[in-house]
Coordinates of C-alpha atoms and ligand atoms in Angstrom, one line a residue:
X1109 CA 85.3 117.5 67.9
X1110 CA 83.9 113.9 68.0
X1111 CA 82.3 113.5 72.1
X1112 CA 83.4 110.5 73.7
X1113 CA 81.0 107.8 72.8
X1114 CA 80.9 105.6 75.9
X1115 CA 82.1 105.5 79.7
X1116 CA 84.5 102.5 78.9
X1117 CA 86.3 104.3 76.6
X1118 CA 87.9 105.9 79.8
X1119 CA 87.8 102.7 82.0
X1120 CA 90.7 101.7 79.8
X1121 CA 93.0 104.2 81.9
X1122 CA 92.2 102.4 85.1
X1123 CA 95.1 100.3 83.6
X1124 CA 97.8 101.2 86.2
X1125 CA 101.5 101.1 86.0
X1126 CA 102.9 99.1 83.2
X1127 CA 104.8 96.1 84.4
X1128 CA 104.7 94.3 81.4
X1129 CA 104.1 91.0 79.7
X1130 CA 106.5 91.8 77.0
X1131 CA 110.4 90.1 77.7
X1132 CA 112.5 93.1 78.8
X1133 CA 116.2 92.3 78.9
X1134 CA 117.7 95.5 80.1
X1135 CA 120.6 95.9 81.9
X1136 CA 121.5 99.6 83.5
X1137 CA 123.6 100.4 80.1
X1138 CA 120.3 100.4 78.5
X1139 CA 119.5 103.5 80.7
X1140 CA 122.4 105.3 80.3
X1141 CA 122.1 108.2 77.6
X1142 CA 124.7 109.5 75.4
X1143 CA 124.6 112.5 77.0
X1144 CA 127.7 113.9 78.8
X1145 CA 127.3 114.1 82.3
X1146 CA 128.1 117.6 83.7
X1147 CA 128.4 117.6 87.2
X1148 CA 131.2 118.5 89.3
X1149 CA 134.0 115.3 89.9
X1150 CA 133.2 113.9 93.0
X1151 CA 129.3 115.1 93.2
X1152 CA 127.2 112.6 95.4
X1153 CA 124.6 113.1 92.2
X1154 CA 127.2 110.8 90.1
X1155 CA 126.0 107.5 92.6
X1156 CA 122.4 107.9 92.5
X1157 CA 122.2 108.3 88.7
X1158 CA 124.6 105.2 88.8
X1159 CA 121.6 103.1 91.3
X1160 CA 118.8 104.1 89.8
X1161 CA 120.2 102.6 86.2
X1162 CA 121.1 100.0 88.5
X1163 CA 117.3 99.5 89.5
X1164 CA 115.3 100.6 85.9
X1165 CA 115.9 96.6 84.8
X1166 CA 114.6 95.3 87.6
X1167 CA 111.4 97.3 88.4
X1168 CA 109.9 95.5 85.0
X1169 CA 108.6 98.6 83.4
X1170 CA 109.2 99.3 79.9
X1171 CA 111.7 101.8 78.9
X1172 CA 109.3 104.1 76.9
X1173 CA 106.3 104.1 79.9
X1174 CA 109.4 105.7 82.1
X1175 CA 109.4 109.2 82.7
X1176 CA 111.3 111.4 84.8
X1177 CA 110.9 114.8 85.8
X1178 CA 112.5 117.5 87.4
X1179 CA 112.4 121.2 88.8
X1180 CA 115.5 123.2 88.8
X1181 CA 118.7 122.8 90.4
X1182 CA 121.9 120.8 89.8
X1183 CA 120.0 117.5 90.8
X1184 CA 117.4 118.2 87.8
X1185 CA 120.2 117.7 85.1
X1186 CA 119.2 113.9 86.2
X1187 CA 117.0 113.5 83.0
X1188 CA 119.4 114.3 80.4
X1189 CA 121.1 111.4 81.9
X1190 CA 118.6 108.8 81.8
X1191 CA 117.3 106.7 78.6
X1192 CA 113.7 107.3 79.1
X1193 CA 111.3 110.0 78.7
X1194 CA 111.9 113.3 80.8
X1195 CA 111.0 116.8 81.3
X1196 CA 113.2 119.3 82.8
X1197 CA 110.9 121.7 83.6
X1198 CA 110.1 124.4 86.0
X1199 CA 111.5 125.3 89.5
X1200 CA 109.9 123.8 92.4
X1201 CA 106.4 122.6 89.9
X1202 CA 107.9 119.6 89.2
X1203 CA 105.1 118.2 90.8
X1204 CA 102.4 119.7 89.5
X1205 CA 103.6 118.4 85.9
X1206 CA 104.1 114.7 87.0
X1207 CA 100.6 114.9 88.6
X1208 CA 99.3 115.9 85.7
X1209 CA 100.7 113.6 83.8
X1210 CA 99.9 110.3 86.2
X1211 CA 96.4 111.7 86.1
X1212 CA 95.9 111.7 82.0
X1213 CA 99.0 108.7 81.6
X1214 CA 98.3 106.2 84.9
X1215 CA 100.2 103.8 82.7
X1216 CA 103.8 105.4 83.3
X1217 CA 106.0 105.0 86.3
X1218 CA 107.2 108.7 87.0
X1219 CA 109.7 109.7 88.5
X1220 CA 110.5 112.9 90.5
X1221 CA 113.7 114.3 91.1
X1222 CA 114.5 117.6 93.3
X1223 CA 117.1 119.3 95.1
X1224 CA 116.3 120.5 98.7
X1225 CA 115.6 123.9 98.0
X1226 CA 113.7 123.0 94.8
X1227 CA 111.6 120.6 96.4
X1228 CA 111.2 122.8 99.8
X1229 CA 112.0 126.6 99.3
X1230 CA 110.4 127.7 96.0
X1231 CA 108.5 124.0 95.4
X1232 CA 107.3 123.5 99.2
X1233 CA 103.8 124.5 98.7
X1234 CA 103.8 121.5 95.5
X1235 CA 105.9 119.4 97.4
X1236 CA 103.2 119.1 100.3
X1237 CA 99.7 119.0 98.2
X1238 CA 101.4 116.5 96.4
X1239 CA 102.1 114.6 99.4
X1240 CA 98.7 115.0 100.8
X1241 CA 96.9 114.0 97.9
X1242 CA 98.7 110.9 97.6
X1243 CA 99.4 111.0 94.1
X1244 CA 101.2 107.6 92.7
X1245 CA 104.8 108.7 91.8
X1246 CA 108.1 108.3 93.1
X1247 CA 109.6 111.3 94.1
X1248 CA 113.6 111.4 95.0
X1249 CA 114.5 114.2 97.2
X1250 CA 118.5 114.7 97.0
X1251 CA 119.3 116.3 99.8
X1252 CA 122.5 118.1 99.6
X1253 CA 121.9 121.1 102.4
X1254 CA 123.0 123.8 99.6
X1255 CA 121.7 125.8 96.9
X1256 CA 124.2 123.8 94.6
X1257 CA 123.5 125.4 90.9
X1258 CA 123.5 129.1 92.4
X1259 CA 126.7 128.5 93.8
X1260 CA 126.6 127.7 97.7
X1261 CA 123.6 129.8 99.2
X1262 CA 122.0 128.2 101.9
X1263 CA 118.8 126.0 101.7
X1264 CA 116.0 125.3 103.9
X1265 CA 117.4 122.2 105.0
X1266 CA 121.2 123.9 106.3
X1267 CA 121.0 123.9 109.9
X1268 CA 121.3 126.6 112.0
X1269 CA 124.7 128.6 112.0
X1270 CA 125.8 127.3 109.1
X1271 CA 128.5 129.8 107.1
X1272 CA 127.4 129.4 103.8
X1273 CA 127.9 132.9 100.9
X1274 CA 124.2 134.0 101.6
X1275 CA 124.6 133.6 105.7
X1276 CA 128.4 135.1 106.2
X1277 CA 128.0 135.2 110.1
X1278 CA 125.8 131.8 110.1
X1279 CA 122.3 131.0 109.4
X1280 CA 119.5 131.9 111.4
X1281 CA 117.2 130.0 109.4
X1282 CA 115.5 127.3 111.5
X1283 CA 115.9 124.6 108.5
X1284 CA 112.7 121.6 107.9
X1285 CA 113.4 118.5 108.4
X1286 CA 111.8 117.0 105.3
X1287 CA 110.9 113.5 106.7
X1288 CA 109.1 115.5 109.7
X1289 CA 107.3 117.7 106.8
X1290 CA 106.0 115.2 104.8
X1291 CA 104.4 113.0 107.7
X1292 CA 103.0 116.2 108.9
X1293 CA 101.4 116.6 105.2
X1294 CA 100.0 112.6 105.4
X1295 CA 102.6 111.6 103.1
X1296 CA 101.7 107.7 102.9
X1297 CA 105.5 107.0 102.1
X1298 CA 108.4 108.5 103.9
X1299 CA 112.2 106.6 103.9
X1300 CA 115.8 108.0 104.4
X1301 CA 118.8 106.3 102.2
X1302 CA 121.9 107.8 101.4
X1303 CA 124.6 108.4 98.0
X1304 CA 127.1 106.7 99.7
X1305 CA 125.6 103.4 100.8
X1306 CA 124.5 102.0 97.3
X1307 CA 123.1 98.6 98.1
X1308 CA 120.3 100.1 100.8
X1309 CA 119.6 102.9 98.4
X1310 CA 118.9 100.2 95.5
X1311 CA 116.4 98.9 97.8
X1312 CA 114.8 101.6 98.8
X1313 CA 114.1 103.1 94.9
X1314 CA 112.9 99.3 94.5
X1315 CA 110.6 99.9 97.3
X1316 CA 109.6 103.4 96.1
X1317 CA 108.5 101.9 92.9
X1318 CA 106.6 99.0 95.0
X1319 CA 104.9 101.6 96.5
X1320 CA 101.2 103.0 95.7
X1321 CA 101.0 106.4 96.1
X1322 CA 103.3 109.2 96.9
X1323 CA 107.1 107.9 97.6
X1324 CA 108.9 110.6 99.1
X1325 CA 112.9 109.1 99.6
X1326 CA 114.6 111.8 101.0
X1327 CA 118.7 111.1 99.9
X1328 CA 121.6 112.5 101.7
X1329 CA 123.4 113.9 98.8
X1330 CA 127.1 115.5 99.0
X1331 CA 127.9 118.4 97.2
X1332 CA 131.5 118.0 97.1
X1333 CA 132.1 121.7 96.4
X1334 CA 129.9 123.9 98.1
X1335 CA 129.0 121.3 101.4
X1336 CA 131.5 118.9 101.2
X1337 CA 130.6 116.5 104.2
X1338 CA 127.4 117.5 105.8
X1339 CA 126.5 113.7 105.8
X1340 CA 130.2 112.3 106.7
X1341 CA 129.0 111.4 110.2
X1342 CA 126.4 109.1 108.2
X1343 CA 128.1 108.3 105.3
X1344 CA 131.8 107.7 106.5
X1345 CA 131.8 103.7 106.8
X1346 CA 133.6 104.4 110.5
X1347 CA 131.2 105.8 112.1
X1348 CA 128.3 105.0 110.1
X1349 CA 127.5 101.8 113.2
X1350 CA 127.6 104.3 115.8
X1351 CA 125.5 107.0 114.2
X1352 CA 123.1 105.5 112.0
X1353 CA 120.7 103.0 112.6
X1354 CA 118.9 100.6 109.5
X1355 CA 114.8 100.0 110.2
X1356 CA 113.6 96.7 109.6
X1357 CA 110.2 96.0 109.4
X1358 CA 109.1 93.7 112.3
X1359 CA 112.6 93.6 113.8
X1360 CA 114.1 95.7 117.3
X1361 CA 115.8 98.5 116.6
X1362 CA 119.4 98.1 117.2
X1363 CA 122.7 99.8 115.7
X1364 CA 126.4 100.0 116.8
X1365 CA 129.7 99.1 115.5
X1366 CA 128.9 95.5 117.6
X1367 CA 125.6 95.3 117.7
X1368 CA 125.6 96.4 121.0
X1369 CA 122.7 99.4 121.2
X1370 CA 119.4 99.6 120.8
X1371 CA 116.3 101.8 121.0
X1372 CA 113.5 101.2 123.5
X1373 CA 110.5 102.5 124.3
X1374 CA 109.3 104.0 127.6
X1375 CA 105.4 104.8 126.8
X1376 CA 105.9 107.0 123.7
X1377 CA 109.4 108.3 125.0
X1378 CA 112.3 106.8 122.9
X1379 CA 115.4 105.8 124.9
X1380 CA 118.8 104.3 123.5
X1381 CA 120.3 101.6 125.9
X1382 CA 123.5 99.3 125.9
X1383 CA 122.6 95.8 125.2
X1384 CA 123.7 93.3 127.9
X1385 CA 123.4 93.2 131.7
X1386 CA 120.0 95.0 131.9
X1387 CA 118.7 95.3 128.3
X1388 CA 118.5 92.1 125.9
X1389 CA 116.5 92.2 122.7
X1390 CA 113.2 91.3 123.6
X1391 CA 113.4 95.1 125.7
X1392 CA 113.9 97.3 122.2
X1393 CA 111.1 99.2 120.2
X1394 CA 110.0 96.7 117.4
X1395 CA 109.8 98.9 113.4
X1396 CA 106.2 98.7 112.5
X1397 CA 106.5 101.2 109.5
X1398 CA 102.4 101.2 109.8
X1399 CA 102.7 103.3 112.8
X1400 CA 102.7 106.7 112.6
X1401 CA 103.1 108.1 115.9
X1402 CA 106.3 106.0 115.8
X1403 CA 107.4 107.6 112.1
X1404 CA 107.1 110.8 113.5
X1405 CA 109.5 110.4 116.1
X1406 CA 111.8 108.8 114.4
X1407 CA 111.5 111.4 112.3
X1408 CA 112.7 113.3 115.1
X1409 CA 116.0 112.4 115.7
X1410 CA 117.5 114.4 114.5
X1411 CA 120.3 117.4 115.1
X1412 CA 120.8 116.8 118.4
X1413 CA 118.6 114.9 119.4
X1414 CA 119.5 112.7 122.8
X1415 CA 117.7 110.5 125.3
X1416 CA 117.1 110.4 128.8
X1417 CA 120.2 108.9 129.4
X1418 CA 121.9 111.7 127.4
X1419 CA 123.2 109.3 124.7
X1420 CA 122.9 110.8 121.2
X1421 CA 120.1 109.3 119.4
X1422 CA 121.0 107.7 116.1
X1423 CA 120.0 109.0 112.9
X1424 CA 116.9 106.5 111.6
X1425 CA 117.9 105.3 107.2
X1426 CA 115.5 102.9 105.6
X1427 CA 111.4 103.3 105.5
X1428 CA 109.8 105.5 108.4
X1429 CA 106.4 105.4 107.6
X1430 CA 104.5 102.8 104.3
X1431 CA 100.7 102.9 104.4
X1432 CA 97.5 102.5 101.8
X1433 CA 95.6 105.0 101.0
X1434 CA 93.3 106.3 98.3
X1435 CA 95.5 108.0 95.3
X1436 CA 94.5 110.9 94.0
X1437 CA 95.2 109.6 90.0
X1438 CA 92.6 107.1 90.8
X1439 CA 90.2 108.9 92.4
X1440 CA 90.1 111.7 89.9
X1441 CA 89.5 108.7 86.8
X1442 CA 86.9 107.6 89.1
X1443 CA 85.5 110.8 89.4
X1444 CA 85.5 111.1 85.4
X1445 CA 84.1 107.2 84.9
X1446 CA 81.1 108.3 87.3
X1447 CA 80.4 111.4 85.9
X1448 CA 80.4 110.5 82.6
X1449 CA 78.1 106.8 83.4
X1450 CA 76.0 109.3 85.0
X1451 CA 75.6 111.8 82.4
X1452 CA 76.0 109.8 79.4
X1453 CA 77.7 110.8 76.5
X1454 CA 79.1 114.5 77.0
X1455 CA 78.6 117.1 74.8
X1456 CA 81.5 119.9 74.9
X1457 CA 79.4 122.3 72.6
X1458 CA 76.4 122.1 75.0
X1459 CA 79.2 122.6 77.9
X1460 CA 80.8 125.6 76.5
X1461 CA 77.1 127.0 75.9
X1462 CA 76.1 126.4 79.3
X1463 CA 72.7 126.3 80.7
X1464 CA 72.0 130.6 79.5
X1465 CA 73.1 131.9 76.3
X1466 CA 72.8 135.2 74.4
X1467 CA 73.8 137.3 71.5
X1468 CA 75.9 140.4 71.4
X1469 CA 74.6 142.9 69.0
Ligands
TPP1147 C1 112.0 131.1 89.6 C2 113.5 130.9 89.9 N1 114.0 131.3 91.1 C3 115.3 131.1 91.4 C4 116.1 130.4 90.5 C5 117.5 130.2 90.9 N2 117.8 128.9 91.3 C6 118.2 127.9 90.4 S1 118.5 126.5 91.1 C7 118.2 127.1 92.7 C8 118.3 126.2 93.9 C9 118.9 124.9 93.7 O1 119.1 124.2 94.9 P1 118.6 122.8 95.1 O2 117.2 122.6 94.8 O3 119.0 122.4 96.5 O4 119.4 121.9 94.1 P2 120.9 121.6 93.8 O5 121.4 122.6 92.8 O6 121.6 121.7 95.2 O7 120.9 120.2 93.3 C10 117.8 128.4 92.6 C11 117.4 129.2 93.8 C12 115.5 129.9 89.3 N3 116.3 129.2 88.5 N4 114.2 130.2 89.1
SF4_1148 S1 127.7 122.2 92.7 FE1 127.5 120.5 94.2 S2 125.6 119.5 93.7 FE2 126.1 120.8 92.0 S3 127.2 119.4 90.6 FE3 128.7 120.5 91.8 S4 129.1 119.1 93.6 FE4 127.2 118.5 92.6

């Protein structure tokens, strides 16, 4: 085997993420396979395929530098679907394979795509060393509450008392709250969108792509037949003003079919008011996704979750939590560029022998 002749021979990896030169003319046809699609009519999974072709022109990558890859689960049928590389691989390692692959191919833009137990039950232990090393892929948590492919079991992420065919007399499960575990694992990118509010979920898988490191957008998913409308509260376009609540970077927090709420800050302890006589604007908590002590609790509201004032908190969509920090696929082609300046040209025979050596009669 020929040994690698010099240290810039590896240098040409540092090349990251290929936005290209080249004239791409896609639209999201061009990412559409000719695959049937086999989910059940009416799945929330039918959307997000839909907005993610949406975004695949726009992000300026070519097709063929595009992978996707998924565990198991109903959600990881999503690369059949899509005209780019994939892998459909293992249950809950999903992970593990696309940081192997952004380590030895920095030049793709990968993709991730898991269901809630996938990504939390069987994967969880993946799911958070991926987050804390901070390895640069995008990584699409559909979030449905349900064991959808087995047929309705519950998840880590169905609340408590929830009838499903695996809890008959309701869970006891305390479930995660997956934007609360991945600031707890130093996740550098944590946002909330949802299947059935297309144009803020385009925006957020264009932001996921923006992002350098490990973007974890967690997306409220319906399973039509084994959870139909965990989410409605959020996703119902009625009482989606009251309920939910859009972060803005750099703008106060406010929500409400009239604008007419917001969220301010007492110290550290959140508190939703009623805009007018004693609140105005200037009074609310302004989004600084940089902060994390503010992520986390807006992680938090959750269930729940009320203020002081007993008002029902609202539940937080958009970016929680964006910040640099060192990725792990750079730091491990680092690691390799320094050894090997260091060391000169290796020599895997002289490895494999190792510094003793002897003979078996
Ligand atoms: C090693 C292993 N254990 C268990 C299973 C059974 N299994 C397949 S998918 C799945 C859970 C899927 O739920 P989720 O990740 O939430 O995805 P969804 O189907 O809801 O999209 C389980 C437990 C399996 N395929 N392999
Ligand atoms: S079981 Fe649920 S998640 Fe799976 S395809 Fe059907 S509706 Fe979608």
């Amino acid at each position: 085997m020929e040994a690698l002749k010099t240290p810039t021979k590896i240098n040409t990896f540092l090349s990251d993420t290929a936005t290209t030169d080249r004239e791409l003319d896609y639209s999201s046809k061009d990412f559409s396979s000719d695959q049937d699609v086999r989910w059940c009519p009416g799945c929330g999974d039918y959307t997000i395929l839909k907005q993610v072709q949406n975004v695949m022109p726009d992000i300026g990558v070519p097709r063929e530098n595009i992978v996707f890859i998924s565990g198991i689960g109903c959600a990881a049928r999503f690369p059949y679907y899509m005209e780019t590389f994939g892998v459909h691989s293992i249950h809950g390692r999903a992970p593990a394979m696309a940081t192997g692959l952004k380590v030895t191919r920095p030049d793709l833009s990968v993709w991730v795509i898991s269901g809630d137990g996938d990504s939390l039950s069987i994967g969880g232990n993946h799911f958070a060393h991926m987050l804390r090393r901070n390895v640069n892929l995008n990584f699409l948590l559909f979030n449905n509450q349900i064991y959808g492919l087995t047929k309705g079991q519950y998840s880590p992420t169905t609340p408590e008392g929830t009838t499903t065919k695996s809890s008959p007399f309701g869970s006891i499960d305390h479930p995660f709250n997956p934007l609360t575990f991945s600031l707890g694992a130093d996740g550098s990118f944590v946002a909330r969108a949802m299947d059935r509010d297309p144009k803020h979920l385009q925006q957020m898988l264009k932001r996921a792509h923006e992002h350098q490191g490990t973007s974890m957008l967690e997306i409220y998913q319906n399973c039509i037949v084994f959870n139909d409308g965990a989410f409605e509260l959020f996703t119902d376009k009625k009482s989606r003003p009251r309920e939910t609540i859009y972060l803005e970077q750099d703008k106060p927090m406010i929500f409400g079919k009239d604008n007419d709420k917001g969220i301010r800050l007492d110290g550290l302890k959140p508190e939703v008011v009623e805009l007018g006589d004693n609140w105005s604007e200037d009074d609310l908590w302004i989004h600084d996704e940089k902060d994390s002590t503010k992520a986390f609790l807006l992680s938090k509201f959750f269930e729940h979750a009320t203020g002081e004032n007993g008002i029902k908190f609202p539940r937080p969509f958009g970016v929680l939590y964006a910040v640099d920090r060192p990725r792990y696929d750079e730091e491990v082609i680092r690691q390799v560029n320094h050894a090997a300046m260091s060391n000169g040209s290796p020599d895997l025979d002289s490895l494999l022998r190792g510094k003793e050596t002897w003979t078996v009669e």
